[in-house]
Short mmCIF file of C-alpha atoms and ligand atoms in Angstrom, two decimals:
data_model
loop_
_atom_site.label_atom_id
_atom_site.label_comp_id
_atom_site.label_asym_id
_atom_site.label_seq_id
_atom_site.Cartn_x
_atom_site.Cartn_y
_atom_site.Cartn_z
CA UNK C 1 -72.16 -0.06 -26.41
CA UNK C 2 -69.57 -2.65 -27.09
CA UNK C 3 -66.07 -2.11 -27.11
CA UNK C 4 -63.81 -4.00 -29.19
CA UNK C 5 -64.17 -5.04 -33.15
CA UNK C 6 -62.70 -9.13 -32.92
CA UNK C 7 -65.13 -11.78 -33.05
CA UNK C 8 -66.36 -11.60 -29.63
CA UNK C 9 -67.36 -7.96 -30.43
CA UNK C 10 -69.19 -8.88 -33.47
CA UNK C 11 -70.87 -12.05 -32.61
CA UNK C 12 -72.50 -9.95 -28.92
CA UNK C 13 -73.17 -6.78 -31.57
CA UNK C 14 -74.81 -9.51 -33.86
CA UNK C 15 -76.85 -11.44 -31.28
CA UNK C 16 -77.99 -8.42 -29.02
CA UNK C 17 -78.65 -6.58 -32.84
CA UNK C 18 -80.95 -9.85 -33.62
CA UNK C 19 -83.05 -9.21 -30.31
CA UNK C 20 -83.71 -5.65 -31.49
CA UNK C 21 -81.01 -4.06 -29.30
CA UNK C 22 -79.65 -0.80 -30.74
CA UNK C 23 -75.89 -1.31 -30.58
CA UNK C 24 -72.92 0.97 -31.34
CA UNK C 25 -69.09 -1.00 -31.71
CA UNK C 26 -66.07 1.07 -30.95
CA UNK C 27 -62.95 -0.40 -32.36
CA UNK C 28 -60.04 0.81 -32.21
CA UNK C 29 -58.33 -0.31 -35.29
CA UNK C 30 -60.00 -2.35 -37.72
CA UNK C 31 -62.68 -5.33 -37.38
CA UNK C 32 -60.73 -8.21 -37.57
CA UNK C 33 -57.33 -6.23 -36.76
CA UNK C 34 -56.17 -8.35 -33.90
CA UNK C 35 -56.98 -12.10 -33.04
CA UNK C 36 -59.86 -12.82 -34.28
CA UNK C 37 -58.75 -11.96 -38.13
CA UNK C 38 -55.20 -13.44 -37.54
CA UNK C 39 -56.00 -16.69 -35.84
CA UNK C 40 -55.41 -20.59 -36.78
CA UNK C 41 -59.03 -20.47 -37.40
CA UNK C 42 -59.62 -23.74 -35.64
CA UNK C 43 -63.25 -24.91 -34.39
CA UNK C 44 -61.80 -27.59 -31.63
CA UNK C 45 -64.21 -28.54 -29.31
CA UNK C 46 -61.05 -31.53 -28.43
CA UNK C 47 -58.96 -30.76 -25.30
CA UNK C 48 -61.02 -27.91 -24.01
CA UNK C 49 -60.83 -27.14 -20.02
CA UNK C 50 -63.89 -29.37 -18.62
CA UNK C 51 -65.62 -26.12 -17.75
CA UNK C 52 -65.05 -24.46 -21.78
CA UNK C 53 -66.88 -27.47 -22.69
CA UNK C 54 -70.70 -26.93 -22.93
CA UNK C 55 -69.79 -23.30 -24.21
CA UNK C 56 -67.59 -25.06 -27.31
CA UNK C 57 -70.10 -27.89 -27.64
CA UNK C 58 -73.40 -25.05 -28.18
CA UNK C 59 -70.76 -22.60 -30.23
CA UNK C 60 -69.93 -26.21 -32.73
CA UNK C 61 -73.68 -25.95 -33.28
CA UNK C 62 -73.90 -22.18 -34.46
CA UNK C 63 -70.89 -23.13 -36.51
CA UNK C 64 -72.71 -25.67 -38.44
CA UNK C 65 -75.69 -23.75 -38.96
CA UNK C 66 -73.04 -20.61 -39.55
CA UNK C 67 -74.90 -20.16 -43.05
CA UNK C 68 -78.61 -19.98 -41.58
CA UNK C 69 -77.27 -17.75 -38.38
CA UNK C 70 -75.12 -15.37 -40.29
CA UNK C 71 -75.84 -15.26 -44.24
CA UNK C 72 -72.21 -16.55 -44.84
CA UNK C 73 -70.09 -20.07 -44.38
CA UNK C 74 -67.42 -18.01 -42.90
CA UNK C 75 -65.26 -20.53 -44.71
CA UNK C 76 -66.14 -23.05 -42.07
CA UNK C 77 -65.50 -26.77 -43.13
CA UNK C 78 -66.09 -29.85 -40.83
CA UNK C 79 -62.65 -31.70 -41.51
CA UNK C 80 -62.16 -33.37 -38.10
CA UNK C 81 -59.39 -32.51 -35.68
CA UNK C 82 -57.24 -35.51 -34.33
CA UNK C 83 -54.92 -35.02 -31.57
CA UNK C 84 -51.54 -37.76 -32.17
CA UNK C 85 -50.14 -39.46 -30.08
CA UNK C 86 -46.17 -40.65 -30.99
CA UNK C 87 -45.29 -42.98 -27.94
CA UNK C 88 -47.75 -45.74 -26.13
CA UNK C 89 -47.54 -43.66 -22.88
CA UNK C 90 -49.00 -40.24 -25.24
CA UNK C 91 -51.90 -42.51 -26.33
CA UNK C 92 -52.11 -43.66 -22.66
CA UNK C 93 -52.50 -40.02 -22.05
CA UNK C 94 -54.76 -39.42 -24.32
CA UNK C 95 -57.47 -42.46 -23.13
CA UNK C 96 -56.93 -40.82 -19.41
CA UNK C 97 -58.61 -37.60 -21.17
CA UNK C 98 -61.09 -39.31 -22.70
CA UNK C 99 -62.04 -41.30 -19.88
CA UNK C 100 -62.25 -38.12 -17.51
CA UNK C 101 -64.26 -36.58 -19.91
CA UNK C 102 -66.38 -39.57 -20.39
CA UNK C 103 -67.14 -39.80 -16.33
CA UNK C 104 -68.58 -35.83 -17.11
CA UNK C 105 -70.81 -37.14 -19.02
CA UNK C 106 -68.23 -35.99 -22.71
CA UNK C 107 -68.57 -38.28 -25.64
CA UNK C 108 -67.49 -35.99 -28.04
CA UNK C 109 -63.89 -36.94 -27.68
CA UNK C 110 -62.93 -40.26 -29.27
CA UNK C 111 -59.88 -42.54 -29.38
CA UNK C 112 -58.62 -44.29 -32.69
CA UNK C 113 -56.33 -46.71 -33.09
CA UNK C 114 -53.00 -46.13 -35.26
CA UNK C 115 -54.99 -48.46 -38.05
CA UNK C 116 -57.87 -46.22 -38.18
CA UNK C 117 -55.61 -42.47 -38.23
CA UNK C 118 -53.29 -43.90 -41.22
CA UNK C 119 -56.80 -44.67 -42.48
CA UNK C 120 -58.00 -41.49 -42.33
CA UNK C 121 -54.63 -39.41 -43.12
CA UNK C 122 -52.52 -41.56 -44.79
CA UNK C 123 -49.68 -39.41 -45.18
CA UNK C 124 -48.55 -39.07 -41.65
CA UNK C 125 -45.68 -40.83 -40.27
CA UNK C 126 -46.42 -44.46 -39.37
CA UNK C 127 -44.40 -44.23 -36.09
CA UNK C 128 -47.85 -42.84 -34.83
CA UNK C 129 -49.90 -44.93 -32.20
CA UNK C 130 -53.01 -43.56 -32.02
CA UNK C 131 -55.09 -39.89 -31.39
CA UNK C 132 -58.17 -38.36 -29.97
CA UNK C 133 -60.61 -37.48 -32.86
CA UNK C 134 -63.36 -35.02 -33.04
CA UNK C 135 -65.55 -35.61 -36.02
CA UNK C 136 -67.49 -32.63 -36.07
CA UNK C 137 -65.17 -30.32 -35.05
CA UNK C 138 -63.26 -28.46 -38.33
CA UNK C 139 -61.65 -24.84 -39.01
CA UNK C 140 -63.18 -21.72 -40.65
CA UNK C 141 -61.75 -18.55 -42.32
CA UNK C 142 -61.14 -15.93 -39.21
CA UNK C 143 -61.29 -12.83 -40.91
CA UNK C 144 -64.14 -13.76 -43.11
CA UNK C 145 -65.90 -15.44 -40.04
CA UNK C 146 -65.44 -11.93 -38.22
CA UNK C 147 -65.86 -10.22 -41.08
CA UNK C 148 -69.39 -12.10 -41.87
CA UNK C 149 -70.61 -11.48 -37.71
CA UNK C 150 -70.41 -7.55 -38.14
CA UNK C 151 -71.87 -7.31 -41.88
CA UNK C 152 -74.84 -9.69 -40.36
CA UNK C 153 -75.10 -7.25 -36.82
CA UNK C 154 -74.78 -3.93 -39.06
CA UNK C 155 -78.08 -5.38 -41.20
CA UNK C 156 -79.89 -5.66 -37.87
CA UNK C 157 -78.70 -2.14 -37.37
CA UNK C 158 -75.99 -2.34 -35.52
CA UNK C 159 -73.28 0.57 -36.35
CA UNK C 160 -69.41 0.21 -36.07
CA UNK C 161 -66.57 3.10 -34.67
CA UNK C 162 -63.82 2.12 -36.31
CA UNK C 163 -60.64 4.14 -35.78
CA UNK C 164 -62.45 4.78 -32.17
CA UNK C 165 -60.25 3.70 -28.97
CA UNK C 166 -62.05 4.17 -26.05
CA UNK C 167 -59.17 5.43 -23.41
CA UNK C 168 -61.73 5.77 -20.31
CA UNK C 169 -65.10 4.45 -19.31
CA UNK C 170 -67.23 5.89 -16.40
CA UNK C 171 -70.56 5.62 -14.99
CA UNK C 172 -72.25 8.50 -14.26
CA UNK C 173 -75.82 8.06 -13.35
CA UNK C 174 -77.80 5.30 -15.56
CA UNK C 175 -75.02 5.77 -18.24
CA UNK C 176 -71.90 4.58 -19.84
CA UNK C 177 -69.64 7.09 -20.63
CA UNK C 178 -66.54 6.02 -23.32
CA UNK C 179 -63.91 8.07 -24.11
CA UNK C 180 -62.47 8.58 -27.41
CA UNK C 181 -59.90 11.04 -29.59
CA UNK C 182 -63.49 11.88 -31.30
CA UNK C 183 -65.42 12.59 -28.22
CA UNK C 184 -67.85 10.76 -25.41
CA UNK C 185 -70.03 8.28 -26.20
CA UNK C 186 -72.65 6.95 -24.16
CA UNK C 187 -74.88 3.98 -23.46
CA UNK C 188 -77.42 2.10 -20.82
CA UNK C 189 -75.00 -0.86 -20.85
CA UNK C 190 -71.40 -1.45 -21.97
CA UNK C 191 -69.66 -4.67 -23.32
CA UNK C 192 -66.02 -4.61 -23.11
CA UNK C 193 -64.94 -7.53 -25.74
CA UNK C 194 -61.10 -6.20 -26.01
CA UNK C 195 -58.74 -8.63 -26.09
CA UNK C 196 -55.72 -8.08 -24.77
CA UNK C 197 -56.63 -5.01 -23.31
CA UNK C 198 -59.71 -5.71 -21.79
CA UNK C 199 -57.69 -6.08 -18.57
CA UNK C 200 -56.64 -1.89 -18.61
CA UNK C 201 -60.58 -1.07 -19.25
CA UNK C 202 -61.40 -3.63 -15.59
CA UNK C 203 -58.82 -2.03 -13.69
CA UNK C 204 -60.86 0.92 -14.01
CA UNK C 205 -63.62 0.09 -12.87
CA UNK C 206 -61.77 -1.09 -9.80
CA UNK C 207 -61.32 -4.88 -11.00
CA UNK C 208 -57.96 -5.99 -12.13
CA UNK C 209 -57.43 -9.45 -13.53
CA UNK C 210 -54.30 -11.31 -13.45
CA UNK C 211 -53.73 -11.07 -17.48
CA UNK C 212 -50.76 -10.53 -19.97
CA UNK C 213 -50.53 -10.63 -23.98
CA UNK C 214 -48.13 -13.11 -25.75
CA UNK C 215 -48.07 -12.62 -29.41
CA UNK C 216 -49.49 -16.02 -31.07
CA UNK C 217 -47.65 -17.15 -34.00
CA UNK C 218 -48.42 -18.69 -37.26
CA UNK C 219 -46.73 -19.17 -40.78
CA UNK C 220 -48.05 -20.76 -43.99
CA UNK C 221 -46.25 -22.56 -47.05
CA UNK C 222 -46.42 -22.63 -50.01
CA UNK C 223 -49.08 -24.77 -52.13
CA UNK C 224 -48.60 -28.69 -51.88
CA UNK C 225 -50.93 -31.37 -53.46
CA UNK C 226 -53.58 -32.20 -51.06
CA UNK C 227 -52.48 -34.85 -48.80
CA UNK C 228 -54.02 -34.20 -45.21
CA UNK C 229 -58.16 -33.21 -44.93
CA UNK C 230 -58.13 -33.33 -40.55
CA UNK C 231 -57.30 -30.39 -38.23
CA UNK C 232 -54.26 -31.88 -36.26
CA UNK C 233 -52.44 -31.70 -33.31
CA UNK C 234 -50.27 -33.64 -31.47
CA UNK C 235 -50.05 -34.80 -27.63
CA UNK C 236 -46.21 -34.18 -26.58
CA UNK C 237 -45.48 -30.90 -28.63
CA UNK C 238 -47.21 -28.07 -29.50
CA UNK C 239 -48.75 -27.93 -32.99
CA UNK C 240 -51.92 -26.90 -34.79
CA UNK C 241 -52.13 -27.70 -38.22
CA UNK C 242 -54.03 -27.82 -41.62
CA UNK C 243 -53.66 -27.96 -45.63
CA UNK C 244 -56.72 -25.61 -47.16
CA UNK C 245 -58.48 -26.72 -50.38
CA UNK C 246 -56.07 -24.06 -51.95
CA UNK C 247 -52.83 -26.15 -50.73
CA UNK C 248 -51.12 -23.70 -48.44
CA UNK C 249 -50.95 -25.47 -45.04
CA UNK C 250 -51.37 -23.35 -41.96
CA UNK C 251 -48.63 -24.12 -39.13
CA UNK C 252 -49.10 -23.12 -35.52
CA UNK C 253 -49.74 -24.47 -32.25
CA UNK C 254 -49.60 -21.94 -29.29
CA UNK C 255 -46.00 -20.93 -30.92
CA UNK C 256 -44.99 -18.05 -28.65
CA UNK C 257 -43.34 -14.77 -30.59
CA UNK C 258 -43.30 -11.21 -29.08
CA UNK C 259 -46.58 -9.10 -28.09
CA UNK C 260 -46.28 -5.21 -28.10
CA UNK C 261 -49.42 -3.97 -26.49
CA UNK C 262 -49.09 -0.43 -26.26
CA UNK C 263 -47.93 -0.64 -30.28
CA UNK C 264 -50.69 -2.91 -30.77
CA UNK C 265 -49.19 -5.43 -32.63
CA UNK C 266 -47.64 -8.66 -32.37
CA UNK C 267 -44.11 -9.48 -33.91
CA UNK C 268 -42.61 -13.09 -34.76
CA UNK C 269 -39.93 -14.93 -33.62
CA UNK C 270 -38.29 -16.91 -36.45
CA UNK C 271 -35.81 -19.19 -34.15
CA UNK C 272 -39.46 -20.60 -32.27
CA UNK C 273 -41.19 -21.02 -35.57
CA UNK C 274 -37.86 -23.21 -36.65
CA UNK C 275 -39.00 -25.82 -34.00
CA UNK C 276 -42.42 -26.07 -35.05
CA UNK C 277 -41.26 -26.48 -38.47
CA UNK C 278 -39.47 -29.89 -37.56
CA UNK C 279 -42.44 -31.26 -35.61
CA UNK C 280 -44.73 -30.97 -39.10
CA UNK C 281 -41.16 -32.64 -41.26
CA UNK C 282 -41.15 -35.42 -38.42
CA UNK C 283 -44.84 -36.26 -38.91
CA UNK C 284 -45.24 -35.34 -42.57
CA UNK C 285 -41.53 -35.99 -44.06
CA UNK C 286 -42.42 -35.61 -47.79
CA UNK C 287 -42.82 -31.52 -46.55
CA UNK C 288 -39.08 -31.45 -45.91
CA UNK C 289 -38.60 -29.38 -48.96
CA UNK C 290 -42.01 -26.94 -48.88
CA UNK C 291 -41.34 -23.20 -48.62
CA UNK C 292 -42.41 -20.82 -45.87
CA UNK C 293 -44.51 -18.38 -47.68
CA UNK C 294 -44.95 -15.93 -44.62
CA UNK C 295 -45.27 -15.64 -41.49
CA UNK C 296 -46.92 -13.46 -38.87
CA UNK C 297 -47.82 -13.12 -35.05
CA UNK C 298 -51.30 -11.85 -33.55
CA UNK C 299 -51.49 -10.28 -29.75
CA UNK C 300 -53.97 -12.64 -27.55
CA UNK C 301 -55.14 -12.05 -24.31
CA UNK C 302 -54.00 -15.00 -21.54
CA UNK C 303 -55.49 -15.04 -17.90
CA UNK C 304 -53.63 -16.72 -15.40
CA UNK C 305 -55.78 -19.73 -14.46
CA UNK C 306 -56.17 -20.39 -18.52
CA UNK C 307 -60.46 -19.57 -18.33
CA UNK C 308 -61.54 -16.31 -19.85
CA UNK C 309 -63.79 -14.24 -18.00
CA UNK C 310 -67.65 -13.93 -19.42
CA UNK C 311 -69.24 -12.13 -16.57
CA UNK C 312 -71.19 -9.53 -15.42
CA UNK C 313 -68.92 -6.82 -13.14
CA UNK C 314 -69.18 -7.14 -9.14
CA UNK C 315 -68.52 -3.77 -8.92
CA UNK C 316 -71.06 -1.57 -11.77
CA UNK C 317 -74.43 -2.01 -12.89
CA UNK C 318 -75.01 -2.80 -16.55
CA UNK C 319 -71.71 -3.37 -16.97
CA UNK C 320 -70.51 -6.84 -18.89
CA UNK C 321 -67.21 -8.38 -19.51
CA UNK C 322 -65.91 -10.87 -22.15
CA UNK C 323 -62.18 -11.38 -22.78
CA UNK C 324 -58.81 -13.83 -22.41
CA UNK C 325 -59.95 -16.28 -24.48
CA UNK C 326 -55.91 -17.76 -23.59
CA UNK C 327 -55.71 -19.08 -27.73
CA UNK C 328 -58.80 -20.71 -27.83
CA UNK C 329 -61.51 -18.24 -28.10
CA UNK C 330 -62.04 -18.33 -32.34
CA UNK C 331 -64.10 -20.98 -31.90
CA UNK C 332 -66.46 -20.03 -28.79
CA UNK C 333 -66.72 -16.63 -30.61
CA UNK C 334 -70.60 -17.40 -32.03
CA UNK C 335 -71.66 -19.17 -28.67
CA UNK C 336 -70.15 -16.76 -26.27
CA UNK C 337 -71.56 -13.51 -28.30
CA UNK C 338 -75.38 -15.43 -27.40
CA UNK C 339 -74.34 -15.99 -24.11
CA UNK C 340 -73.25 -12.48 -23.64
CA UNK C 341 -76.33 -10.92 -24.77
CA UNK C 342 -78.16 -13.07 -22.82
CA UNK C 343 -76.27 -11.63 -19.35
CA UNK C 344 -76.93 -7.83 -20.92
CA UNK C 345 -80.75 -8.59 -21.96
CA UNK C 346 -81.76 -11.69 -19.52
CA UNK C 347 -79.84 -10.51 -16.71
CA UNK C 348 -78.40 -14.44 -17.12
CA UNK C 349 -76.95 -16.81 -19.32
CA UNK C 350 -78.61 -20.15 -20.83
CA UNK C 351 -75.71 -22.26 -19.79
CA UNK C 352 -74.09 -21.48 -16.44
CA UNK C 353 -70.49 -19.03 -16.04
CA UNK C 354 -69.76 -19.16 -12.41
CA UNK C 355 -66.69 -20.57 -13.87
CA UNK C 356 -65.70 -17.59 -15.95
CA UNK C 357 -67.11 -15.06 -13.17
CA UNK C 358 -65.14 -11.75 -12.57
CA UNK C 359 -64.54 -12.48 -8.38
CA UNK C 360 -63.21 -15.54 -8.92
CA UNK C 361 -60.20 -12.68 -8.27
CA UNK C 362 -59.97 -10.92 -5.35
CA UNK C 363 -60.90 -7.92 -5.16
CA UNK C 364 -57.94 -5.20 -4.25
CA UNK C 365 -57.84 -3.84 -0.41
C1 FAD R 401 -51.95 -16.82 -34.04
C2 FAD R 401 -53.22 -17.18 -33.31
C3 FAD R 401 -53.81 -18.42 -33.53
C4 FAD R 401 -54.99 -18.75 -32.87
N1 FAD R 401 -55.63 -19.92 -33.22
C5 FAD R 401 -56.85 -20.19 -32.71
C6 FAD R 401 -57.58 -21.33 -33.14
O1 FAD R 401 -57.12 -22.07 -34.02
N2 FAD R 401 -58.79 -21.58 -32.58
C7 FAD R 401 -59.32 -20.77 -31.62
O2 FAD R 401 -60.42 -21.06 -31.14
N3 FAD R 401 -58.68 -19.64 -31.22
C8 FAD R 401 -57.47 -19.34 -31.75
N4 FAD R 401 -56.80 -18.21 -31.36
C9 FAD R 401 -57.39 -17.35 -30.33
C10 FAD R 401 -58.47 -16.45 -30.89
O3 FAD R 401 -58.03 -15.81 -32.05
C11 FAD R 401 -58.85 -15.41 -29.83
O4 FAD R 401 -59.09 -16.03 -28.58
C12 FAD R 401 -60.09 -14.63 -30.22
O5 FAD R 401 -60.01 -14.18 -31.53
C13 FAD R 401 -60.30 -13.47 -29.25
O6 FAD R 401 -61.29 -12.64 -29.78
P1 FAD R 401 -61.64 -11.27 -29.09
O7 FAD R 401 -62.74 -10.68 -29.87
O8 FAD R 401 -61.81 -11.51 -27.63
O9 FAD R 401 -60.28 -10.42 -29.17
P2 FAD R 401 -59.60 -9.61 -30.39
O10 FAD R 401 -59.74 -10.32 -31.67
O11 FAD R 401 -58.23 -9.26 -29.91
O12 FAD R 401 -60.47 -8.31 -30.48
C14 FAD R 401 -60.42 -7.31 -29.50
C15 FAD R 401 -60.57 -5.99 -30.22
O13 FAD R 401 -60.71 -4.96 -29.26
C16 FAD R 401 -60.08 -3.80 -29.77
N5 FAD R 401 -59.76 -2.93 -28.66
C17 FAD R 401 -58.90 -3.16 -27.65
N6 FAD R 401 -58.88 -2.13 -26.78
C18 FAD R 401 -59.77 -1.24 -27.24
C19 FAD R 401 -60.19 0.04 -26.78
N7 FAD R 401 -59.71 0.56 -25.65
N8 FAD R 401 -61.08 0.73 -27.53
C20 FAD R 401 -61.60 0.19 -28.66
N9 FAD R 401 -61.22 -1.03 -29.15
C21 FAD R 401 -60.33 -1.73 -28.45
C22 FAD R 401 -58.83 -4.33 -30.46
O14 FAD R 401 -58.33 -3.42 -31.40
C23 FAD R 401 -59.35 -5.63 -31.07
O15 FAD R 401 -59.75 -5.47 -32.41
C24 FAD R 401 -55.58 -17.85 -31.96
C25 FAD R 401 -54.99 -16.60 -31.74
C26 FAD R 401 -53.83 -16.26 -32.41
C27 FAD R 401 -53.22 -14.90 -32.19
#
C-alpha cells in the first residue's frame, strides 16, 4: 500500500507493479495534484548534493529510456542545462564545483567558456563569463510524466484511491492498517510517498523529521519566437528557466510564495515573482516587453539538512519512507520509485541510502 499520488507514488506503484507486486495507491486529491504535476519539470543532474548524485545520474538513465520504461516520452527532451556565471569570481565558483566533483570521481558537470555559451544560446546577455553545462540533462512535462508512471503501474495492475486521505496508519500484527473517510485499508507493507505531509504520517509511528512546506513558485509568458533550447540557471541568483517548443517560457528558480498545508494548496506571492522577473530581462533583455500569462505556486516538502529521506523505518517492520525531495525531487522520481521497491521487495537498495536514512534524526526521549 502506497500512500501518496505525486511521482514518487507512481514511479514505486509502477516499479513494485512491474515485479508482480499487487499494489493499491491512496491519494488524497488527485495524481499529479501537488508537486509532482506543478513542478519546473527540470531533469538536472547539475548542482546536486554529492550524495543525490548516483541517485540523479541512474534516474537521467530511466529518463532517456522514459519511452521503453513507461510507454510514453513524458514530454522529456534532452536540451542541456547550463548554470551562468555573471562575474569572474561566479565562474571561479563554478570550476571549485566542478573540481570537487571531479576529485568524487563526477564528470558529468562541465565548464564552458563565455565563447562556447553565446555559442550555444546566443541570445543571452554577453556580460556572461562562463557556466557549468550538463549535456544530457533536459526537462520533461510533470503532469504528463506523473500522469504516464500511474497509467503504466495501473496496466501492471496496480489500482489507485483517489479522493482517499489516509488520516492514521497502525500496525497491528503482520498488517498495515490506513485510515480513510471511506474506511480501513490494509496491507503487508506500506509506502508513505506524501510530500509535504509525509512528516505528520512519521510522527506517528514515533519518528518525527525536522520538515516544513514552502509553496514553490512558477509563472509562464506568453509565446515568444524560439530563441533559447538549454535548461538554465544562474550561479548568484536564483532562477530556473526554459522556452518550450510551443514558445511559452517557464520562469522559476526556488521562488518562495506561501504554503497552506492543512488547505492543501500553495498560493503565490506576486512582489517575489517581480524579482525573478528582472533576473530573466537582465540576461535575456529583448523579453523586457513579454507578458506574464499566469502564474501559480505548488506545496513541496523541505527537510532541514536539504537530503530527502528514502529509508526503511527504525522503528516498524515493513514499513518504507520516501519524501522531502527539498525542490529537486521531479527528476529522481523514476530512479528513486526502483530504489524504493527494491528496499520493500530486496530488503535493500542497488545503490547505497545511508545518506537519506530515517536515524540520521534522533530519535525523541
Ligand atoms: C514550483 C515547483 C517547481 C519545481 N521544480 C522542479 C524541477 O524543475 N526539477 C525537480 O527535480 N524538482 C522540482 N520540484 C520538486 C518536485 O516537484 C518534488 O520534489 C516532487 O514532485 C515530489 O514528489 P512527491 O511524489 O514526493 O510529492 P508530491 O508530488 O507532493 O505528492 C505527494 C502526494 O501525497 C498526497 N498525500 C499527502 N498526504 C496524504 C495522505 N495522508 N493520504 C493520502 N495522500 C496523501 C498528496 O495529495 C500528494 O499528491 C519543483 C517543485 C515545485 C513546487
Amino acid at each position: 500500500m502506497v500512500i501518496g499520488g505525486g511521482l514518487h507514488g507512481a514511479s514505486t506503484a509502477f516499479h513494485l507493479a512491474q515485479r508482480g507486486a499487487r499494489v493499491i495507491v491512496l491519494e488524497a486529491d488527485y495524481v499529479g495534484r501537488h508537486s509532482s504535476g506543478v513542478n519546473a519539470g527540470g531533469v538536472r543532474t547539475l548542482g546536486r548534493p554529492l550524495p543525490e548524485i548516483p541517485l540523479a545520474l541512474m534516474s537521467r538513465e530511466i529518463w532517456h529510456r522514459i519511452v521503453e520504461t513507461i510507454g510514453d516520452d513524458a514530454g522529456f527532451v534532452p536540451s542541456g542545462q547550463m548554470k551562468i556565471a555573471e562575474s569572474d569570481a561566479e565562474l571561479a565558483e563554478c570550476q571549485a564545483r566542478v573540481d570537487l566533483l571531479q576529485t568524487h570521481g563526477f564528470t558529468h558537470e562541465k565548464i564552458i567558456d563565455r565563447k562556447t555559451v553565446l555559442a550555444l544560446e546566443p541570445a543571452i546577455a554577453p556580460h556572461v563569463t562562463g557556466a557549468i553545462w550538463v549535456e544530457d540533462d533536459g526537462y520533461a512535462l510533470p503532469f504528463r510524466a506523473t500522469a504516464a508512471f500511474r497509467r503504466a503501474a495501473q496496466a501492471r495492475g496496480a489500482v489507485f484511491h483517489e479522493g482517499t486521505p489516509v488520516t492514521r496508519i497502525e500496525q497491528s500484527g503482520a498488517r498495515w492498517f490506513a485510515q480513510t473517510p471511506a474506511g480501513r485499508l490494509d496491507a503487508q507493507h506500506l509506502v508513505v510517498t506524501a510530500g509535504a505531509w509525509a512528516g505528520e504520517l512519521a510522527a506517528q509511528v514515533g519518528e518525527p523529521v525536522p520538515m516544513h512546506p514552502e509553496g514553490l513558485m512558477l509563472m509562464v509568458t506568453h509565446r515568444a519566437a524560439p530563441f533559447c533550447r538549454a535548461t538554465l540557471g544562474a550561479t548568484g541568483r536564483p532562477l530556473s528557466f526554459k522556452q518550450f517548443d510551443n514558445g511559452t517560457v517557464v520562469i522559476g528558480g526556488k521562488l518562495i510564495g506561501i504554503a497552506d498545508l492543512p488547505a492543501r494548496h500553495g498560493e503565490v506571492d506576486f512582489a517575489r515573482l517581480v524579482k525573478s522577473a528582472n533576473t530573466v530581462v537582465d540576461l535575456f533583455p529583448h523579453l523586457r516587453h513579454l507578458g506574464i500569462n499566469r502564474a501559480w505556486a505548488g506545496v513541496e516538502a523541505f527537510i532541514d539538512d536539504g537530503l530527502p529521506v528514502i529509508s526503511k523505518s527504525r522503528r516498524a517492520a515493513n514499513l518504507t519512507y520516501s519524501f522531502g525531495y527539498c525542490g529537486s525531487g521531479f527528476q529522481l522520481g523514476p530512479g528513486c520509485g526502483k530504489l524504493v521497491s527494491e528496499l520493500v521487495l530486496d530488503g535493500q537498495a542497488s545503490l547505497p541510502l545511508d545518506a537519506f536514512a530515517i536515524d540520521r534524526f534522533p530519535v525523541p526521549a
